[in-house]
GROMACS .gro file of C-alpha atoms in nm:
model
  146
    1UNK     CA    1  -0.003  -0.001   0.001
    2UNK     CA    2   0.262   0.248   0.097
    3UNK     CA    3   0.471   0.178  -0.216
    4UNK     CA    4   0.171   0.243  -0.439
    5UNK     CA    5   0.083   0.561  -0.253
    6UNK     CA    6   0.440   0.693  -0.299
    7UNK     CA    7   0.445   0.588  -0.656
    8UNK     CA    8   0.113   0.758  -0.714
    9UNK     CA    9   0.260   1.082  -0.549
   10UNK     CA   10   0.559   1.060  -0.782
   11UNK     CA   11   0.801   0.989  -0.491
   12UNK     CA   12   0.972   0.710  -0.669
   13UNK     CA   13   1.269   0.674  -0.430
   14UNK     CA   14   1.036   0.600  -0.146
   15UNK     CA   15   0.819   0.375  -0.360
   16UNK     CA   16   1.135   0.181  -0.442
   17UNK     CA   17   1.220   0.141  -0.082
   18UNK     CA   18   0.871   0.002   0.009
   19UNK     CA   19   0.845  -0.214  -0.307
   20UNK     CA   20   1.188  -0.367  -0.226
   21UNK     CA   21   1.084  -0.456   0.131
   22UNK     CA   22   0.757  -0.609   0.008
   23UNK     CA   23   0.935  -0.792  -0.277
   24UNK     CA   24   1.175  -0.945  -0.035
   25UNK     CA   25   0.870  -1.105   0.139
   26UNK     CA   26   0.753  -1.243  -0.183
   27UNK     CA   27   0.488  -0.987  -0.279
   28UNK     CA   28   0.451  -1.041  -0.658
   29UNK     CA   29   0.275  -0.706  -0.722
   30UNK     CA   30   0.573  -0.533  -0.554
   31UNK     CA   31   0.817  -0.739  -0.765
   32UNK     CA   32   0.641  -0.640  -1.079
   33UNK     CA   33   0.637  -0.271  -0.962
   34UNK     CA   34   1.011  -0.286  -0.910
   35UNK     CA   35   1.055  -0.420  -1.270
   36UNK     CA   36   0.867  -0.108  -1.390
   37UNK     CA   37   1.077   0.126  -1.186
   38UNK     CA   38   1.402  -0.035  -1.326
   39UNK     CA   39   1.262  -0.031  -1.681
   40UNK     CA   40   1.175   0.337  -1.663
   41UNK     CA   41   1.458   0.453  -1.434
   42UNK     CA   42   1.211   0.598  -1.179
   43UNK     CA   43   1.376   0.635  -0.835
   44UNK     CA   44   1.653   0.405  -0.946
   45UNK     CA   45   1.895   0.386  -1.232
   46UNK     CA   46   1.764   0.204  -1.536
   47UNK     CA   47   1.872  -0.149  -1.528
   48UNK     CA   48   1.749  -0.410  -1.782
   49UNK     CA   49   1.881  -0.705  -1.597
   50UNK     CA   50   1.704  -0.606  -1.272
   51UNK     CA   51   1.393  -0.525  -1.472
   52UNK     CA   52   1.397  -0.875  -1.612
   53UNK     CA   53   1.482  -1.037  -1.285
   54UNK     CA   54   1.188  -0.881  -1.106
   55UNK     CA   55   0.946  -0.950  -1.405
   56UNK     CA   56   1.048  -1.312  -1.387
   57UNK     CA   57   1.005  -1.340  -1.010
   58UNK     CA   58   0.657  -1.189  -1.028
   59UNK     CA   59   0.558  -1.413  -1.323
   60UNK     CA   60   0.685  -1.723  -1.150
   61UNK     CA   61   0.486  -1.611  -0.847
   62UNK     CA   62   0.166  -1.605  -1.064
   63UNK     CA   63   0.131  -1.230  -1.141
   64UNK     CA   64  -0.046  -1.225  -1.477
   65UNK     CA   65   0.065  -0.873  -1.581
   66UNK     CA   66   0.421  -0.981  -1.529
   67UNK     CA   67   0.376  -1.293  -1.742
   68UNK     CA   68   0.210  -1.077  -2.019
   69UNK     CA   69   0.499  -0.833  -1.993
   70UNK     CA   70   0.747  -1.109  -2.047
   71UNK     CA   71   0.537  -1.217  -2.346
   72UNK     CA   72   0.555  -0.872  -2.503
   73UNK     CA   73   0.926  -0.863  -2.443
   74UNK     CA   74   0.975  -1.187  -2.627
   75UNK     CA   75   0.741  -1.085  -2.902
   76UNK     CA   76   0.939  -0.762  -2.952
   77UNK     CA   77   1.257  -0.970  -2.971
   78UNK     CA   78   1.107  -1.205  -3.228
   79UNK     CA   79   1.100  -1.498  -2.985
   80UNK     CA   80   0.748  -1.576  -3.087
   81UNK     CA   81   0.735  -1.929  -2.953
   82UNK     CA   82   0.837  -1.803  -2.603
   83UNK     CA   83   0.595  -1.514  -2.635
   84UNK     CA   84   0.308  -1.743  -2.708
   85UNK     CA   85   0.396  -1.958  -2.401
   86UNK     CA   86   0.396  -1.651  -2.172
   87UNK     CA   87   0.065  -1.519  -2.324
   88UNK     CA   88  -0.110  -1.861  -2.276
   89UNK     CA   89  -0.002  -1.879  -1.917
   90UNK     CA   90  -0.120  -1.514  -1.845
   91UNK     CA   91  -0.441  -1.569  -2.032
   92UNK     CA   92  -0.515  -1.876  -1.815
   93UNK     CA   93  -0.460  -1.654  -1.517
   94UNK     CA   94  -0.729  -1.418  -1.648
   95UNK     CA   95  -0.515  -1.151  -1.811
   96UNK     CA   96  -0.726  -0.968  -2.085
   97UNK     CA   97  -0.418  -0.814  -2.258
   98UNK     CA   98  -0.279  -1.162  -2.311
   99UNK     CA   99  -0.577  -1.274  -2.483
  100UNK     CA  100  -0.567  -0.972  -2.725
  101UNK     CA  101  -0.198  -1.047  -2.792
  102UNK     CA  102  -0.277  -1.416  -2.862
  103UNK     CA  103  -0.552  -1.305  -3.102
  104UNK     CA  104  -0.290  -1.101  -3.298
  105UNK     CA  105  -0.048  -1.377  -3.298
  106UNK     CA  106  -0.315  -1.621  -3.416
  107UNK     CA  107  -0.387  -1.392  -3.702
  108UNK     CA  108  -0.016  -1.400  -3.789
  109UNK     CA  109  -0.006  -1.779  -3.775
  110UNK     CA  110   0.214  -1.802  -3.458
  111UNK     CA  111  -0.058  -1.968  -3.250
  112UNK     CA  112  -0.251  -2.280  -3.339
  113UNK     CA  113  -0.630  -2.282  -3.337
  114UNK     CA  114  -0.610  -2.546  -3.060
  115UNK     CA  115  -0.380  -2.347  -2.837
  116UNK     CA  116  -0.589  -2.029  -2.889
  117UNK     CA  117  -0.908  -2.218  -2.807
  118UNK     CA  118  -0.746  -2.366  -2.491
  119UNK     CA  119  -0.623  -2.021  -2.386
  120UNK     CA  120  -0.975  -1.875  -2.433
  121UNK     CA  121  -1.124  -2.159  -2.226
  122UNK     CA  122  -0.865  -2.111  -1.948
  123UNK     CA  123  -0.916  -1.736  -1.947
  124UNK     CA  124  -1.293  -1.775  -1.917
  125UNK     CA  125  -1.249  -2.023  -1.635
  126UNK     CA  126  -1.024  -1.778  -1.452
  127UNK     CA  127  -1.273  -1.496  -1.500
  128UNK     CA  128  -1.558  -1.720  -1.385
  129UNK     CA  129  -1.357  -1.815  -1.077
  130UNK     CA  130  -1.360  -1.451  -0.956
  131UNK     CA  131  -1.737  -1.434  -0.978
  132UNK     CA  132  -1.950  -1.474  -0.672
  133UNK     CA  133  -2.283  -1.336  -0.541
  134UNK     CA  134  -2.104  -1.145  -0.272
  135UNK     CA  135  -1.866  -0.987  -0.525
  136UNK     CA  136  -2.154  -0.887  -0.758
  137UNK     CA  137  -2.343  -0.727  -0.459
  138UNK     CA  138  -2.039  -0.537  -0.352
  139UNK     CA  139  -1.990  -0.415  -0.715
  140UNK     CA  140  -2.357  -0.296  -0.722
  141UNK     CA  141  -2.331  -0.118  -0.393
  142UNK     CA  142  -1.999   0.047  -0.491
  143UNK     CA  143  -2.152   0.171  -0.823
  144UNK     CA  144  -2.464   0.291  -0.651
  145UNK     CA  145  -2.698   0.042  -0.823
  146UNK     CA  146  -2.826  -0.142  -0.512
   0.00000   0.00000   0.00000
């Protein structure tokens, strides 16, 4: 929480401190946030190796955006097979951006019809797993529709 607050306030040095502490305890969101700070050089010197390290740690820990980010990195480096694997994993964790990337890669012939269909099914299962009557009620109340 504190890291995100400092990040939102533009205090990247303090955000870096808090994200580092949280990442040391295995917080995957903090690990991914550190990768972004290293990528952009916010509050810390740009460091591609540290960016990749924290992206991989967050992805291994199950953080969908980190997995998608690794997929984009591989796609940009023409490692299409690896990109597809990252996108499929992220899609099955419910990441919408990965579905869109897979759709583009499917159009280009990098993803088989079977793999794309499997990713879509996995994505839908992940989305469905987040649904519950309690969550829907809370969303209604928060939006003022109750």
